[in-house]
mmCIF file with all atom_site columns, C-alpha atoms in Angstrom:
data_model
loop_
_atom_site.group_PDB
_atom_site.id
_atom_site.type_symbol
_atom_site.label_atom_id
_atom_site.label_alt_id
_atom_site.label_comp_id
_atom_site.label_asym_id
_atom_site.label_entity_id
_atom_site.label_seq_id
_atom_site.pdbx_PDB_ins_code
_atom_site.Cartn_x
_atom_site.Cartn_y
_atom_site.Cartn_z
_atom_site.occupancy
_atom_site.B_iso_or_equiv
_atom_site.pdbx_formal_charge
_atom_site.auth_seq_id
_atom_site.auth_comp_id
_atom_site.auth_asym_id
_atom_site.auth_atom_id
_atom_site.pdbx_PDB_model_num
ATOM 1   C CA . MET A 1 1   ? -6.447  57.501 239.164 1.00 48.00 ? 1   MET A CA 1
ATOM 2   C CA . GLN A 1 2   ? -7.291  61.170 238.703 1.00 53.00 ? 2   GLN A CA 1
ATOM 3   C CA . ASN A 1 3   ? -10.463 62.568 236.959 1.00 53.00 ? 3   ASN A CA 1
ATOM 4   C CA . PRO A 1 4   ? -9.598  63.665 233.428 1.00 51.00 ? 4   PRO A CA 1
ATOM 5   C CA . GLN A 1 5   ? -10.289 66.862 231.951 1.00 53.00 ? 5   GLN A CA 1
ATOM 6   C CA . PRO A 1 6   ? -12.895 67.024 229.800 1.00 56.00 ? 6   PRO A CA 1
ATOM 7   C CA . GLY A 1 7   ? -11.872 65.888 226.135 1.00 51.00 ? 7   GLY A CA 1
ATOM 8   C CA . TYR A 1 8   ? -8.868  63.665 227.553 1.00 46.00 ? 8   TYR A CA 1
ATOM 9   C CA . ALA A 1 9   ? -8.230  60.116 228.343 1.00 45.00 ? 9   ALA A CA 1
ATOM 10  C CA . PRO A 1 10  ? -7.874  59.165 231.818 1.00 48.00 ? 10  PRO A CA 1
ATOM 11  C CA . ARG A 1 11  ? -4.199  59.078 233.070 1.00 48.00 ? 11  ARG A CA 1
ATOM 12  C CA . PHE A 1 12  ? -2.884  56.082 234.675 1.00 44.00 ? 12  PHE A CA 1
ATOM 13  C CA . ASP A 1 13  ? -0.418  57.094 237.300 1.00 48.00 ? 13  ASP A CA 1
ATOM 14  C CA . ALA A 1 14  ? 1.311   54.223 239.449 1.00 45.00 ? 14  ALA A CA 1
ATOM 15  C CA . PRO A 1 15  ? 4.017   54.621 241.210 1.00 48.00 ? 15  PRO A CA 1
ATOM 16  C CA . GLY A 1 16  ? 7.170   54.561 240.094 1.00 45.00 ? 16  GLY A CA 1
ATOM 17  C CA . TYR A 1 17  ? 5.654   53.854 236.736 1.00 39.00 ? 17  TYR A CA 1
ATOM 18  C CA . ALA A 1 18  ? 6.500   57.159 234.835 1.00 42.00 ? 18  ALA A CA 1
ATOM 19  C CA . THR A 1 19  ? 7.729   60.537 235.783 1.00 49.00 ? 19  THR A CA 1
ATOM 20  C CA . ALA A 1 20  ? 5.031   62.979 235.450 1.00 50.00 ? 20  ALA A CA 1
ATOM 21  C CA . LEU A 1 21  ? 5.156   66.397 233.961 1.00 47.00 ? 21  LEU A CA 1
ATOM 22  C CA . PRO A 1 22  ? 4.679   69.468 236.155 1.00 51.00 ? 22  PRO A CA 1
ATOM 23  C CA . VAL A 1 23  ? 1.067   70.591 236.400 1.00 39.00 ? 23  VAL A CA 1
ATOM 24  C CA . PRO A 1 24  ? 0.920   73.157 233.400 1.00 47.00 ? 24  PRO A CA 1
ATOM 25  C CA . PHE A 1 25  ? 1.809   70.377 230.583 1.00 55.00 ? 25  PHE A CA 1
ATOM 26  C CA . VAL A 1 26  ? -0.510  68.534 229.143 1.00 59.00 ? 26  VAL A CA 1
ATOM 27  C CA . ARG A 1 27  ? 0.700   65.209 227.377 1.00 69.00 ? 27  ARG A CA 1
ATOM 28  C CA . ALA A 1 28  ? 0.327   65.082 223.377 1.00 72.00 ? 28  ALA A CA 1
ATOM 29  C CA . SER A 1 29  ? -1.442  62.168 222.315 1.00 81.00 ? 29  SER A CA 1
ATOM 30  C CA . LEU A 1 30  ? -0.083  59.756 220.118 1.00 85.00 ? 30  LEU A CA 1
ATOM 31  C CA . GLY A 1 31  ? -2.468  59.927 217.327 1.00 88.00 ? 31  GLY A CA 1
ATOM 32  C CA . ALA A 1 32  ? -2.107  63.785 217.550 1.00 89.00 ? 32  ALA A CA 1
ATOM 33  C CA . ARG A 1 33  ? 1.314   63.409 216.659 1.00 89.00 ? 33  ARG A CA 1
ATOM 34  C CA . ALA A 1 34  ? 0.681   60.837 214.039 1.00 91.00 ? 34  ALA A CA 1
ATOM 35  C CA . VAL A 1 35  ? -1.487  63.419 212.278 1.00 94.00 ? 35  VAL A CA 1
ATOM 36  C CA . ALA A 1 36  ? 0.952   66.455 212.810 1.00 94.00 ? 36  ALA A CA 1
ATOM 37  C CA . TYR A 1 37  ? 3.888   64.067 211.086 1.00 93.00 ? 37  TYR A CA 1
ATOM 38  C CA . LEU A 1 38  ? 1.211   63.060 208.174 1.00 95.00 ? 38  LEU A CA 1
ATOM 39  C CA . LEU A 1 39  ? 0.779   67.263 207.516 1.00 96.00 ? 39  LEU A CA 1
ATOM 40  C CA . ASP A 1 40  ? 4.392   67.894 207.962 1.00 95.00 ? 40  ASP A CA 1
ATOM 41  C CA . ILE A 1 41  ? 5.179   65.313 205.231 1.00 96.00 ? 41  ILE A CA 1
ATOM 42  C CA . LEU A 1 42  ? 3.531   67.630 202.970 1.00 96.00 ? 42  LEU A CA 1
ATOM 43  C CA . PHE A 1 43  ? 5.305   70.583 204.277 1.00 96.00 ? 43  PHE A CA 1
ATOM 44  C CA . ILE A 1 44  ? 8.342   68.838 203.993 1.00 95.00 ? 44  ILE A CA 1
ATOM 45  C CA . PHE A 1 45  ? 7.971   68.049 199.985 1.00 96.00 ? 45  PHE A CA 1
ATOM 46  C CA . GLY A 1 46  ? 7.128   71.820 199.776 1.00 95.00 ? 46  GLY A CA 1
ATOM 47  C CA . PHE A 1 47  ? 9.963   72.886 201.482 1.00 93.00 ? 47  PHE A CA 1
ATOM 48  C CA . THR A 1 48  ? 12.308  70.226 199.533 1.00 95.00 ? 48  THR A CA 1
ATOM 49  C CA . VAL A 1 49  ? 10.757  71.721 196.377 1.00 96.00 ? 49  VAL A CA 1
ATOM 50  C CA . LEU A 1 50  ? 11.844  75.329 197.126 1.00 95.00 ? 50  LEU A CA 1
ATOM 51  C CA . LEU A 1 51  ? 15.357  74.223 198.467 1.00 94.00 ? 51  LEU A CA 1
ATOM 52  C CA . THR A 1 52  ? 15.505  72.633 194.683 1.00 96.00 ? 52  THR A CA 1
ATOM 53  C CA . LEU A 1 53  ? 14.788  75.683 193.055 1.00 97.00 ? 53  LEU A CA 1
ATOM 54  C CA . LEU A 1 54  ? 16.912  78.134 195.335 1.00 96.00 ? 54  LEU A CA 1
ATOM 55  C CA . ILE A 1 55  ? 19.605  75.376 194.644 1.00 96.00 ? 55  ILE A CA 1
ATOM 56  C CA . THR A 1 56  ? 19.169  75.581 190.710 1.00 96.00 ? 56  THR A CA 1
ATOM 57  C CA . VAL A 1 57  ? 19.661  79.104 190.700 1.00 96.00 ? 57  VAL A CA 1
ATOM 58  C CA . VAL A 1 58  ? 22.677  79.280 192.733 1.00 96.00 ? 58  VAL A CA 1
ATOM 59  C CA . GLY A 1 59  ? 23.834  76.914 190.533 1.00 95.00 ? 59  GLY A CA 1
ATOM 60  C CA . VAL A 1 60  ? 23.235  78.953 187.266 1.00 96.00 ? 60  VAL A CA 1
ATOM 61  C CA . VAL A 1 61  ? 24.514  82.046 188.948 1.00 95.00 ? 61  VAL A CA 1
ATOM 62  C CA . THR A 1 62  ? 27.718  80.054 189.797 1.00 95.00 ? 62  THR A CA 1
ATOM 63  C CA . PHE A 1 63  ? 28.260  78.381 186.827 1.00 93.00 ? 63  PHE A CA 1
ATOM 64  C CA . GLY A 1 64  ? 27.545  74.707 188.332 1.00 92.00 ? 64  GLY A CA 1
ATOM 65  C CA . LEU A 1 65  ? 29.533  75.488 191.323 1.00 94.00 ? 65  LEU A CA 1
ATOM 66  C CA . GLY A 1 66  ? 26.257  75.741 193.692 1.00 92.00 ? 66  GLY A CA 1
ATOM 67  C CA . TRP A 1 67  ? 24.600  72.472 192.357 1.00 93.00 ? 67  TRP A CA 1
ATOM 68  C CA . THR A 1 68  ? 26.834  71.104 194.984 1.00 94.00 ? 68  THR A CA 1
ATOM 69  C CA . LEU A 1 69  ? 24.496  71.858 197.690 1.00 93.00 ? 69  LEU A CA 1
ATOM 70  C CA . PHE A 1 70  ? 21.948  69.297 196.079 1.00 94.00 ? 70  PHE A CA 1
ATOM 71  C CA . ALA A 1 71  ? 23.702  67.280 198.601 1.00 94.00 ? 71  ALA A CA 1
ATOM 72  C CA . VAL A 1 72  ? 21.763  68.578 201.411 1.00 92.00 ? 72  VAL A CA 1
ATOM 73  C CA . LEU A 1 73  ? 18.507  67.578 199.883 1.00 93.00 ? 73  LEU A CA 1
ATOM 74  C CA . PRO A 1 74  ? 18.164  64.326 201.698 1.00 93.00 ? 74  PRO A CA 1
ATOM 75  C CA . ALA A 1 75  ? 18.219  66.088 205.173 1.00 93.00 ? 75  ALA A CA 1
ATOM 76  C CA . SER A 1 76  ? 15.415  68.681 204.258 1.00 94.00 ? 76  SER A CA 1
ATOM 77  C CA . GLY A 1 77  ? 13.520  66.864 206.744 1.00 94.00 ? 77  GLY A CA 1
ATOM 78  C CA . ILE A 1 78  ? 15.977  67.609 209.314 1.00 95.00 ? 78  ILE A CA 1
ATOM 79  C CA . ILE A 1 79  ? 16.585  71.214 208.204 1.00 94.00 ? 79  ILE A CA 1
ATOM 80  C CA . TYR A 1 80  ? 12.904  71.840 208.243 1.00 95.00 ? 80  TYR A CA 1
ATOM 81  C CA . SER A 1 81  ? 12.357  70.164 211.786 1.00 95.00 ? 81  SER A CA 1
ATOM 82  C CA . ALA A 1 82  ? 15.478  72.167 213.368 1.00 95.00 ? 82  ALA A CA 1
ATOM 83  C CA . ILE A 1 83  ? 14.055  75.725 211.803 1.00 94.00 ? 83  ILE A CA 1
ATOM 84  C CA . THR A 1 84  ? 10.555  75.040 213.189 1.00 95.00 ? 84  THR A CA 1
ATOM 85  C CA . VAL A 1 85  ? 10.967  73.092 216.337 1.00 93.00 ? 85  VAL A CA 1
ATOM 86  C CA . GLY A 1 86  ? 13.917  75.329 217.341 1.00 92.00 ? 86  GLY A CA 1
ATOM 87  C CA . GLY A 1 87  ? 11.957  78.394 216.435 1.00 90.00 ? 87  GLY A CA 1
ATOM 88  C CA . SER A 1 88  ? 10.055  80.661 218.637 1.00 88.00 ? 88  SER A CA 1
ATOM 89  C CA . ARG A 1 89  ? 7.034   78.825 218.262 1.00 89.00 ? 89  ARG A CA 1
ATOM 90  C CA . GLN A 1 90  ? 8.758   75.310 219.363 1.00 91.00 ? 90  GLN A CA 1
ATOM 91  C CA . SER A 1 91  ? 6.653   73.191 216.980 1.00 92.00 ? 91  SER A CA 1
ATOM 92  C CA . THR A 1 92  ? 6.828   72.299 213.085 1.00 94.00 ? 92  THR A CA 1
ATOM 93  C CA . ILE A 1 93  ? 4.081   73.391 210.958 1.00 94.00 ? 93  ILE A CA 1
ATOM 94  C CA . GLY A 1 94  ? 1.847   69.973 211.579 1.00 94.00 ? 94  GLY A CA 1
ATOM 95  C CA . GLN A 1 95  ? 2.599   70.092 215.014 1.00 93.00 ? 95  GLN A CA 1
ATOM 96  C CA . ARG A 1 96  ? 1.048   73.577 215.048 1.00 93.00 ? 96  ARG A CA 1
ATOM 97  C CA . LEU A 1 97  ? -2.037  72.605 213.342 1.00 93.00 ? 97  LEU A CA 1
ATOM 98  C CA . MET A 1 98  ? -2.821  69.898 215.920 1.00 92.00 ? 98  MET A CA 1
ATOM 99  C CA . GLY A 1 99  ? -1.999  72.294 218.796 1.00 90.00 ? 99  GLY A CA 1
ATOM 100 C CA . LEU A 1 100 ? 1.378   70.462 219.989 1.00 91.00 ? 100 LEU A CA 1
ATOM 101 C CA . ARG A 1 101 ? 4.659   72.111 220.982 1.00 90.00 ? 101 ARG A CA 1
ATOM 102 C CA . VAL A 1 102 ? 8.073   70.664 222.092 1.00 91.00 ? 102 VAL A CA 1
ATOM 103 C CA . VAL A 1 103 ? 9.456   71.365 225.442 1.00 89.00 ? 103 VAL A CA 1
ATOM 104 C CA . ALA A 1 104 ? 11.911  70.234 228.116 1.00 84.00 ? 104 ALA A CA 1
ATOM 105 C CA . PRO A 1 105 ? 9.625   68.388 230.604 1.00 77.00 ? 105 PRO A CA 1
ATOM 106 C CA . GLU A 1 106 ? 11.138  69.628 233.766 1.00 76.00 ? 106 GLU A CA 1
ATOM 107 C CA . SER A 1 107 ? 10.847  73.245 232.892 1.00 77.00 ? 107 SER A CA 1
ATOM 108 C CA . GLY A 1 108 ? 8.974   73.786 229.708 1.00 75.00 ? 108 GLY A CA 1
ATOM 109 C CA . ALA A 1 109 ? 11.942  75.502 228.251 1.00 82.00 ? 109 ALA A CA 1
ATOM 110 C CA . ARG A 1 110 ? 12.462  76.353 224.529 1.00 87.00 ? 110 ARG A CA 1
ATOM 111 C CA . VAL A 1 111 ? 14.542  73.656 222.484 1.00 90.00 ? 111 VAL A CA 1
ATOM 112 C CA . ASP A 1 112 ? 17.572  74.821 220.668 1.00 91.00 ? 112 ASP A CA 1
ATOM 113 C CA . ILE A 1 113 ? 18.146  74.185 217.031 1.00 94.00 ? 113 ILE A CA 1
ATOM 114 C CA . ILE A 1 114 ? 20.710  71.663 217.638 1.00 94.00 ? 114 ILE A CA 1
ATOM 115 C CA . THR A 1 115 ? 18.724  69.754 219.831 1.00 93.00 ? 115 THR A CA 1
ATOM 116 C CA . ALA A 1 116 ? 16.007  69.616 217.374 1.00 94.00 ? 116 ALA A CA 1
ATOM 117 C CA . ALA A 1 117 ? 17.831  68.684 214.295 1.00 95.00 ? 117 ALA A CA 1
ATOM 118 C CA . VAL A 1 118 ? 19.175  65.745 216.797 1.00 95.00 ? 118 VAL A CA 1
ATOM 119 C CA . HIS A 1 119 ? 15.421  65.024 217.520 1.00 94.00 ? 119 HIS A CA 1
ATOM 120 C CA . ALA A 1 120 ? 14.635  64.778 213.918 1.00 94.00 ? 120 ALA A CA 1
ATOM 121 C CA . LEU A 1 121 ? 17.630  62.785 213.042 1.00 95.00 ? 121 LEU A CA 1
ATOM 122 C CA . LEU A 1 122 ? 16.617  60.558 215.834 1.00 93.00 ? 122 LEU A CA 1
ATOM 123 C CA . PHE A 1 123 ? 13.021  60.105 214.644 1.00 93.00 ? 123 PHE A CA 1
ATOM 124 C CA . TYR A 1 124 ? 14.108  59.580 211.367 1.00 93.00 ? 124 TYR A CA 1
ATOM 125 C CA . VAL A 1 125 ? 16.696  56.924 212.140 1.00 93.00 ? 125 VAL A CA 1
ATOM 126 C CA . ALA A 1 126 ? 13.797  55.328 214.332 1.00 92.00 ? 126 ALA A CA 1
ATOM 127 C CA . ILE A 1 127 ? 11.054  55.518 211.542 1.00 91.00 ? 127 ILE A CA 1
ATOM 128 C CA . SER A 1 128 ? 13.692  54.124 209.089 1.00 92.00 ? 128 SER A CA 1
ATOM 129 C CA . THR A 1 129 ? 13.738  50.625 210.614 1.00 91.00 ? 129 THR A CA 1
ATOM 130 C CA . PHE A 1 130 ? 10.459  48.751 211.323 1.00 92.00 ? 130 PHE A CA 1
ATOM 131 C CA . LEU A 1 131 ? 12.001  47.400 214.812 1.00 93.00 ? 131 LEU A CA 1
ATOM 132 C CA . LEU A 1 132 ? 13.362  50.620 215.811 1.00 91.00 ? 132 LEU A CA 1
ATOM 133 C CA . TRP A 1 133 ? 10.097  52.367 215.157 1.00 91.00 ? 133 TRP A CA 1
ATOM 134 C CA . CYS A 1 134 ? 8.179   49.778 217.121 1.00 92.00 ? 134 CYS A CA 1
ATOM 135 C CA . VAL A 1 135 ? 10.703  49.972 220.221 1.00 92.00 ? 135 VAL A CA 1
ATOM 136 C CA . ASP A 1 136 ? 10.210  53.833 219.775 1.00 90.00 ? 136 ASP A CA 1
ATOM 137 C CA . VAL A 1 137 ? 6.484   53.651 219.689 1.00 89.00 ? 137 VAL A CA 1
ATOM 138 C CA . ALA A 1 138 ? 6.139   50.928 222.392 1.00 91.00 ? 138 ALA A CA 1
ATOM 139 C CA . PHE A 1 139 ? 7.956   53.392 224.793 1.00 88.00 ? 139 PHE A CA 1
ATOM 140 C CA . GLY A 1 140 ? 4.960   55.949 224.190 1.00 86.00 ? 140 GLY A CA 1
ATOM 141 C CA . LEU A 1 141 ? 2.798   53.377 224.586 1.00 88.00 ? 141 LEU A CA 1
ATOM 142 C CA . ALA A 1 142 ? 4.129   52.000 227.914 1.00 88.00 ? 142 ALA A CA 1
ATOM 143 C CA . ARG A 1 143 ? 4.576   55.600 229.352 1.00 84.00 ? 143 ARG A CA 1
ATOM 144 C CA . SER A 1 144 ? 1.661   57.612 230.849 1.00 79.00 ? 144 SER A CA 1
ATOM 145 C CA . ASP A 1 145 ? 3.346   60.946 229.505 1.00 80.00 ? 145 ASP A CA 1
ATOM 146 C CA . ARG A 1 146 ? 3.539   59.067 225.757 1.00 84.00 ? 146 ARG A CA 1
ATOM 147 C CA . ARG A 1 147 ? 7.131   60.276 224.965 1.00 86.00 ? 147 ARG A CA 1
ATOM 148 C CA . LEU A 1 148 ? 8.663   58.287 222.620 1.00 89.00 ? 148 LEU A CA 1
ATOM 149 C CA . GLY A 1 149 ? 12.066  56.815 222.772 1.00 89.00 ? 149 GLY A CA 1
ATOM 150 C CA . HIS A 1 150 ? 13.742  59.348 220.923 1.00 90.00 ? 150 HIS A CA 1
ATOM 151 C CA . ASP A 1 151 ? 12.200  61.991 223.444 1.00 89.00 ? 151 ASP A CA 1
ATOM 152 C CA . LEU A 1 152 ? 13.327  60.199 226.024 1.00 89.00 ? 152 LEU A CA 1
ATOM 153 C CA . LEU A 1 153 ? 16.988  60.151 224.758 1.00 91.00 ? 153 LEU A CA 1
ATOM 154 C CA . LEU A 1 154 ? 17.117  64.037 224.389 1.00 90.00 ? 154 LEU A CA 1
ATOM 155 C CA . GLY A 1 155 ? 14.987  64.820 227.558 1.00 89.00 ? 155 GLY A CA 1
ATOM 156 C CA . LEU A 1 156 ? 12.018  66.547 225.435 1.00 90.00 ? 156 LEU A CA 1
ATOM 157 C CA . ALA A 1 157 ? 8.513   65.927 225.539 1.00 88.00 ? 157 ALA A CA 1
ATOM 158 C CA . VAL A 1 158 ? 5.121   67.092 223.130 1.00 89.00 ? 158 VAL A CA 1
ATOM 159 C CA . ILE A 1 159 ? 2.921   68.444 224.661 1.00 86.00 ? 159 ILE A CA 1
ATOM 160 C CA . HIS A 1 160 ? -0.498  70.265 223.885 1.00 85.00 ? 160 HIS A CA 1
ATOM 161 C CA . ALA A 1 161 ? -0.008  74.306 223.340 1.00 80.00 ? 161 ALA A CA 1
ATOM 162 C CA . ARG A 1 162 ? -1.859  76.334 225.471 1.00 68.00 ? 162 ARG A CA 1
#
């Protein structure tokens, strides 16, 4: 076991237990990710309200034709995550407030907008079913790098931003 940095919990590194991230990356805690998501719920609500207003105006201007865009509202959380995580800051607003960002663990490369959208979609599929959510979180609890199941499927990691 290595000596932890001040403010971080000790890390369990057993051979073959979990692959370690490169040295410059510090793993994000599951608690910080949960708080970031709770904050993001508020921002997603605000984003959905703005999207609703925009679609309403477009619908009035197009004599009702634009109101078909209301079909995208259920995906507003995925759109929000794709825009923010796929953007230059690599994190949602809630993740920024908690000091987190999403990267490819081997290289620290940015996440493209499509991968960010699929990451959010897999998260919402997992959280929509209690059993899938438990399995997703179990991966994070069992691994030293705290990567959840949907992170592993896409080869992403949530780390502390520096």
